[in-house]
C-alpha positions as a Markdown table, in Angstrom:
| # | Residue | x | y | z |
|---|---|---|---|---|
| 1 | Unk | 25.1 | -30.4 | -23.8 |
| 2 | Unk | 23.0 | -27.9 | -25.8 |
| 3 | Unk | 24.4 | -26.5 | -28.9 |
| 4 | Unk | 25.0 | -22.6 | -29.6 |
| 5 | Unk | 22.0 | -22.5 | -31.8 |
| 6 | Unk | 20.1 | -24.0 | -28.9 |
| 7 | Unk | 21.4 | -22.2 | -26.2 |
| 8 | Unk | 20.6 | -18.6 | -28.6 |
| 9 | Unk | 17.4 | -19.9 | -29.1 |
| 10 | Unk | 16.7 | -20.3 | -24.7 |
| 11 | Unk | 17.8 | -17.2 | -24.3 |
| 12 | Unk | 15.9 | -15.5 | -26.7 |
| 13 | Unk | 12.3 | -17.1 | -24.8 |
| 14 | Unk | 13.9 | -16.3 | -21.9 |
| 15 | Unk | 13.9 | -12.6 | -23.2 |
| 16 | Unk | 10.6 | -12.8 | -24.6 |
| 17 | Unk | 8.7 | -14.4 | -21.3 |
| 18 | Unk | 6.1 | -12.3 | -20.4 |
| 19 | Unk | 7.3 | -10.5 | -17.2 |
| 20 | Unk | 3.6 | -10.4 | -15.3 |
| 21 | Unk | 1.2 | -13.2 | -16.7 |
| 22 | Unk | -2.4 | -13.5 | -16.9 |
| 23 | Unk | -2.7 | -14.1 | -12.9 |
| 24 | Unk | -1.8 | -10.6 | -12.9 |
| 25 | Unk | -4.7 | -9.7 | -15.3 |
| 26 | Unk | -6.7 | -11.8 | -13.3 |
| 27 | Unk | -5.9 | -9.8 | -10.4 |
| 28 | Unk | -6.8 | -6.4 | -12.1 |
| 29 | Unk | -10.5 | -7.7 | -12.7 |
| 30 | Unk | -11.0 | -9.0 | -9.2 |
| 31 | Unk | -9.7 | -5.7 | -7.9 |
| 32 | Unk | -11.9 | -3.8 | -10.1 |
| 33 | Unk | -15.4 | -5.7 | -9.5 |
| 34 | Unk | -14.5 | -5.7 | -5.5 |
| 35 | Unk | -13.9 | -2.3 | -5.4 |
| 36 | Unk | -15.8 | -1.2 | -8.4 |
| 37 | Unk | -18.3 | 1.4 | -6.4 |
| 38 | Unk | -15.6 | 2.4 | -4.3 |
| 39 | Unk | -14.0 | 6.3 | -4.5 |
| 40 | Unk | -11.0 | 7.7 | -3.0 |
| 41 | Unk | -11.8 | 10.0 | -0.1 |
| 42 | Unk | -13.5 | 13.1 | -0.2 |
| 43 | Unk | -13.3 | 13.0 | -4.2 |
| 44 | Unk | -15.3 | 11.4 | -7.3 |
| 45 | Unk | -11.6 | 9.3 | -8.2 |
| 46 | Unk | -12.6 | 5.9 | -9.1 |
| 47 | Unk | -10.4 | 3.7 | -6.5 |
| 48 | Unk | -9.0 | 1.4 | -8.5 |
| 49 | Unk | -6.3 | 4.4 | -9.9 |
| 50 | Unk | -5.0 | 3.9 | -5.8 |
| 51 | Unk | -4.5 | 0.4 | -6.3 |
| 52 | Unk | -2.8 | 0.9 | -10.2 |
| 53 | Unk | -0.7 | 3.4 | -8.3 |
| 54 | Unk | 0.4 | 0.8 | -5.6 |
| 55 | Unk | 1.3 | -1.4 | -8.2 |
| 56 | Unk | 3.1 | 0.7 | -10.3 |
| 57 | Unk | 4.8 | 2.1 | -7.1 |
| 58 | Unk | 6.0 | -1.6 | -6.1 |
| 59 | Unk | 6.8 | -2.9 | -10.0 |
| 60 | Unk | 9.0 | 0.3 | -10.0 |
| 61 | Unk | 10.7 | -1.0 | -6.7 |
| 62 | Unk | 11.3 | -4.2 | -7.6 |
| 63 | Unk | 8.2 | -6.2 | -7.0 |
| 64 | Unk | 7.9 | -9.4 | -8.7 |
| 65 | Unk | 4.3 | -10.7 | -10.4 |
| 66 | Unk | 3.0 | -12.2 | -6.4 |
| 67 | Unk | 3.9 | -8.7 | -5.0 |
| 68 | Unk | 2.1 | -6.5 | -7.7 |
| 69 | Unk | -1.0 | -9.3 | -7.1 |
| 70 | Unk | -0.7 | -8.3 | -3.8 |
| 71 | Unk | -0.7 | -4.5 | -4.2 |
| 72 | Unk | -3.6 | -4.6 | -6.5 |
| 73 | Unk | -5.8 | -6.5 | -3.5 |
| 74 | Unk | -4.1 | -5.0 | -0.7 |
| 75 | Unk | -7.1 | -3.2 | 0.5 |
| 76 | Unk | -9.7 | -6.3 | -0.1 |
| 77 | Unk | -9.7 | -7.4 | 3.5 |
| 78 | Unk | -10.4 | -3.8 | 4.8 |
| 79 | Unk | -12.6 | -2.6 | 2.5 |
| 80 | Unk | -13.8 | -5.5 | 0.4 |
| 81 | Unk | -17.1 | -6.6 | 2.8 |
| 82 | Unk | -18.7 | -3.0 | 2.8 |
| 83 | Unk | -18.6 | -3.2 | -1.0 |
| 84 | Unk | -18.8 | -7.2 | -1.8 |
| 85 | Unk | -20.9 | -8.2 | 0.8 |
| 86 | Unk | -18.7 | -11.0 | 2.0 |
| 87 | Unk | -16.5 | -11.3 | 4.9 |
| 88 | Unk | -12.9 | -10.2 | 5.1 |
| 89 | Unk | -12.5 | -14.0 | 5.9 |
| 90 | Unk | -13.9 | -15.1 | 3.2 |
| 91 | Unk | -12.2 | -12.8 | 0.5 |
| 92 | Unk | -9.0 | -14.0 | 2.2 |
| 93 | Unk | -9.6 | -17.4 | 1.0 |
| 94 | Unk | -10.5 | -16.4 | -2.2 |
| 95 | Unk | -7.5 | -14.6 | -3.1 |
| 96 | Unk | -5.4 | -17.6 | -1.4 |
| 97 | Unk | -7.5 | -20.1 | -4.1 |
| 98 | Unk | -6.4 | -17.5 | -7.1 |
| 99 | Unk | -3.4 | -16.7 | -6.4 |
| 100 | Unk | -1.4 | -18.7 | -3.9 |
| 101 | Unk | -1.1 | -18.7 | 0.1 |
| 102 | Unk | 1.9 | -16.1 | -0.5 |
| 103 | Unk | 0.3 | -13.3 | -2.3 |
| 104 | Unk | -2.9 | -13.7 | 0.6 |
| 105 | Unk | -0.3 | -13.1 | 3.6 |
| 106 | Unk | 1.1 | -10.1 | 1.8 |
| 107 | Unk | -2.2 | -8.8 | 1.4 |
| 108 | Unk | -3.3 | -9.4 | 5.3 |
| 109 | Unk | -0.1 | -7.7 | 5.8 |
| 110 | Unk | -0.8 | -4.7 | 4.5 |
| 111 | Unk | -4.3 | -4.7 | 6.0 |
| 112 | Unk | -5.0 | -3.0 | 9.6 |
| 113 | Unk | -8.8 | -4.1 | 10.0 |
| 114 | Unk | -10.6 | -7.6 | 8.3 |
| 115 | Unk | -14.1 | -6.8 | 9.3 |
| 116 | Unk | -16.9 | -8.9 | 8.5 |
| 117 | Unk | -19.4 | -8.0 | 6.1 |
| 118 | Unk | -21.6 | -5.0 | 7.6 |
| 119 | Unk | -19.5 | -4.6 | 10.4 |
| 120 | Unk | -18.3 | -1.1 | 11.9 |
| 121 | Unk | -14.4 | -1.1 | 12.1 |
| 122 | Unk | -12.6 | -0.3 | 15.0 |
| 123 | Unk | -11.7 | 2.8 | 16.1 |
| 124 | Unk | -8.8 | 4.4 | 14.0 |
| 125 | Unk | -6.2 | 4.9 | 17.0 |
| 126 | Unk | -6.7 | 1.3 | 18.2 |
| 127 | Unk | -6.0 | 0.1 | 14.5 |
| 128 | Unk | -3.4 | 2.4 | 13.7 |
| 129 | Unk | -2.1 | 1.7 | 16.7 |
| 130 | Unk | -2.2 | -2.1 | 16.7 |
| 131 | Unk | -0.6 | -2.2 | 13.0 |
| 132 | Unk | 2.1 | -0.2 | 14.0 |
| 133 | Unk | 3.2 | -2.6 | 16.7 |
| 134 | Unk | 3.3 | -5.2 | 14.3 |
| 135 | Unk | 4.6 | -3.4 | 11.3 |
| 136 | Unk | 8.2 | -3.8 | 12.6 |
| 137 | Unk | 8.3 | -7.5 | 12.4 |
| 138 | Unk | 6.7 | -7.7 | 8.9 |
| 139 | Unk | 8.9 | -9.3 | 6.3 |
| 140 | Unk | 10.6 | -7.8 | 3.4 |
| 141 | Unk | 7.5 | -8.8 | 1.1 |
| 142 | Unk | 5.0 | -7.6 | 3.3 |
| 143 | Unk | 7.1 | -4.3 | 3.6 |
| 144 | Unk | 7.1 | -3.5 | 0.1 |
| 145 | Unk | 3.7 | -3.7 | -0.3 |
| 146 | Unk | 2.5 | -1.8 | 2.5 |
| 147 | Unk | 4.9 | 1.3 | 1.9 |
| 148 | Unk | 4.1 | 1.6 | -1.5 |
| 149 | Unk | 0.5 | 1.9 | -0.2 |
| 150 | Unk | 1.6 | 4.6 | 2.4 |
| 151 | Unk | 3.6 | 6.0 | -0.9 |
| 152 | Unk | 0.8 | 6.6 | -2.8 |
| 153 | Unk | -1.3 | 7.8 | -0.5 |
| 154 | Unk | 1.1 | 10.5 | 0.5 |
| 155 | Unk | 1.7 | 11.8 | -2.8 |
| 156 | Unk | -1.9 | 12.1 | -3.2 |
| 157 | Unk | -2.1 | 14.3 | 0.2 |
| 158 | Unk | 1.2 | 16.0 | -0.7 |
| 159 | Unk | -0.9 | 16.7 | -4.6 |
| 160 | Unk | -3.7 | 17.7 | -3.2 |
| 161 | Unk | -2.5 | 20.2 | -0.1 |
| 162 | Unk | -0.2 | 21.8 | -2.9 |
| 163 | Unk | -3.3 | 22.4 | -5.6 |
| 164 | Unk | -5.9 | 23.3 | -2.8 |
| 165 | Unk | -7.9 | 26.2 | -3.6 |
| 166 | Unk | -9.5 | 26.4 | -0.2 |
| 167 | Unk | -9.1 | 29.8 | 1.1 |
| 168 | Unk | -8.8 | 27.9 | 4.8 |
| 169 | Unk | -5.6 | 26.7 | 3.8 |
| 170 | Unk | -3.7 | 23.1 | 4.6 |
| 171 | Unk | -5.6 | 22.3 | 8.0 |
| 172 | Unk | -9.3 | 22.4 | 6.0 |
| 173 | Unk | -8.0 | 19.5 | 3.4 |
| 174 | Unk | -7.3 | 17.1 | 5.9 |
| 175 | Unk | -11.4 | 17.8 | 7.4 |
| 176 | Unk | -12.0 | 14.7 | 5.0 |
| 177 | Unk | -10.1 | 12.3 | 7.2 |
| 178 | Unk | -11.8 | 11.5 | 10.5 |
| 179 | Unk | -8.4 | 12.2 | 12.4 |
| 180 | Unk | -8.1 | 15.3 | 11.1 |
| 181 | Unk | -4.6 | 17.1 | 10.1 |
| 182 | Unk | -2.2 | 16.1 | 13.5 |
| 183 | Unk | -3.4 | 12.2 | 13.1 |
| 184 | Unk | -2.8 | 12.0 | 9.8 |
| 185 | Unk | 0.7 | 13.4 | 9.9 |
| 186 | Unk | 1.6 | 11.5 | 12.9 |
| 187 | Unk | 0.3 | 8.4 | 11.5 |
| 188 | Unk | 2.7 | 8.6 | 8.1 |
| 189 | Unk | 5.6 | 9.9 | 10.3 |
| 190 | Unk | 5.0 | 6.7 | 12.8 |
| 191 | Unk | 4.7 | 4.7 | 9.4 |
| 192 | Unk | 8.5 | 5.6 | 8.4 |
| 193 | Unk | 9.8 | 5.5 | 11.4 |
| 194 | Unk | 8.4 | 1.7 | 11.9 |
| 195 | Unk | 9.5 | 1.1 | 8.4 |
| 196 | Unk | 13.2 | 2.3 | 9.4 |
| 197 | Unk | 13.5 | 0.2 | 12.4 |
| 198 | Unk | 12.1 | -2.8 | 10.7 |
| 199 | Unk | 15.0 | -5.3 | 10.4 |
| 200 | Unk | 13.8 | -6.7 | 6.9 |
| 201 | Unk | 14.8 | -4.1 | 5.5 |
| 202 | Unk | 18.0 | -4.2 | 6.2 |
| 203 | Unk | 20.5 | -5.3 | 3.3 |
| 204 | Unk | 17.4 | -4.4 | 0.7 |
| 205 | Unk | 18.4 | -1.5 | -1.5 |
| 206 | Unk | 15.4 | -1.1 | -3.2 |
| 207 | Unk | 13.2 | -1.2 | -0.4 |
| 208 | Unk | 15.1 | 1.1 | 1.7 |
| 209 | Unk | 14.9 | 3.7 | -1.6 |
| 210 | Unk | 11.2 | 3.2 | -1.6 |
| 211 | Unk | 11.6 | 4.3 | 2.2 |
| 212 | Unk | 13.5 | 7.3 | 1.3 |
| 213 | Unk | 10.9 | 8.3 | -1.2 |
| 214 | Unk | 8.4 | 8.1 | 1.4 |
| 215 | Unk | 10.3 | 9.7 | 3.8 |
| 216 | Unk | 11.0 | 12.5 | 1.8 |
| 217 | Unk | 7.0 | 12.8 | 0.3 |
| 218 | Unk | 5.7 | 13.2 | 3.9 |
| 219 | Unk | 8.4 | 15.6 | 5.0 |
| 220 | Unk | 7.0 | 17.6 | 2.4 |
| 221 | Unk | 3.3 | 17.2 | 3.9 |
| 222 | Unk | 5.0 | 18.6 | 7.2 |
| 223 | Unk | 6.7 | 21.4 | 5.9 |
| 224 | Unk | 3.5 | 22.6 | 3.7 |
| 225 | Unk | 1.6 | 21.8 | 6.8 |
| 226 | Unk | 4.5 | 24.3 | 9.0 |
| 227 | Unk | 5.6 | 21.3 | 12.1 |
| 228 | Unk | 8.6 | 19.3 | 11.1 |
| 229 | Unk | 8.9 | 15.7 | 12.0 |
| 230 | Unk | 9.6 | 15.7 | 15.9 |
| 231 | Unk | 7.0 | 17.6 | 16.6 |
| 232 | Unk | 4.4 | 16.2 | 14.3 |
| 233 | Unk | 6.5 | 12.4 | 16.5 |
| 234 | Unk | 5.0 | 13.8 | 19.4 |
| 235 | Unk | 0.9 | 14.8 | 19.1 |
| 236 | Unk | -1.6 | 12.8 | 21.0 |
| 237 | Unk | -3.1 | 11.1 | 18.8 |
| 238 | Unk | -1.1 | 8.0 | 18.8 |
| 239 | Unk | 0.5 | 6.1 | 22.0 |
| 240 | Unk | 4.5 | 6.3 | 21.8 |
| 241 | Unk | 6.3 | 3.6 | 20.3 |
């Protein structure tokens, strides 16, 4: 039976345990040199502040070290090949031989398109589309990290609509994304309602706060944009649920 002095002295390198090691270092520089030319859309933002964001978002929600790995590489699969020159495939099994089989599925799970290297993705409906179908079934893991992506990304929008000094208004920001304004919004309002119906999330207080967060970002979006949510629910860009 361990003494008190012993049982101080556990608890004390207990305290003092480093929270995220040095896989999650690791992570940081394989994110950086795979996306190291990369910039976030329609700006000169070096992309690895969206993938600090993610992180942060998830660490903040209660992400242990596999699911802020997996935030910092959750866009490798997509986007790695056009800027490493390998295959989503193959990038998959490198981040399995780092940093486990678990932190790999959470990453595919956050990913919509694994394209090989060179290869045009799919169209953006079909994607969207296909990820939402399969969004609802995602575990709780796989939730976090793929809303704290859609959290970051719609503060950004939500930042950017609200410091635009475009004289053509909200509808000429979203000319950088290929759907334009009604696709994106339907997309992120398709995103929480999927998120709410998922049953993972059910019984998970901090995920379902990350959700309200999101909700609340891209209601914002909507109103600076002038639809609210049912109508934004029902554009043609994407099939009904």
């Amino acid at each position: 039976m361990p003494t008190r002095r012993g049982w101080r002295r556990s608890c004390h390198l207990l305290r003092n345990q480093p929270l995220l090691t040095n896989r999650f270092t690791r992570a940081l520089t394989v994110a950086h040199e795979w996306h190291a030319p990369q910039k976030r859309k329609g700006t000169e933002t070096p992309y690895i502040s969206h993938l600090l964001g993610v992180a942060s978002i998830a660490l903040e929600f209660g992400a242990n070290e596999d699911q802020a790995i997996a935030a910092l590489l959750h866009d490798a699969l997509e986007d790695g090949p056009e800027f490493t020159a390998k295959d989503a495939s193959q990038l998959r099994r490198e981040i399995a031989e780092q940093f486990g089989e678990q932190v790999a599925l959470m990453v595919e799970g956050a990913t919509d398109a694994m394209p090989k290297a060179g290869e045009v993705k799919a169209p953006w409906a079909q994607r969207k589309a296909d990820y939402l179908k399969v969004l609802v079934n995602k575990d709780a893991d796989m939730l976090l990290v793929s809303a704290s992506d859609k959290l970051h990304n719609a503060r950004a929008i939500l930042t950017d609509i609200m410091t635009t000094e475009n004289q053509a208004g909200v509808a000429a920001f979203f000319e950088r994304f290929s759907q334009g304004q009604e696709g994106t919004l339907q997309y992120y309002r398709r995103l929480v309602d999927t998120y709410r119906a998922a049953p993972a999330t059910k019984g998970k207080p901090r995920l379902q706060a990350l959700l309200n967060e999101l909700d609340r970002t891209v209601t914002a979006i909507e109103t600076a944009s002038g639809v609210d949510a049912d109508v934004v629910r029902n554009y043609p860009h994407l099939p009904n649920p």
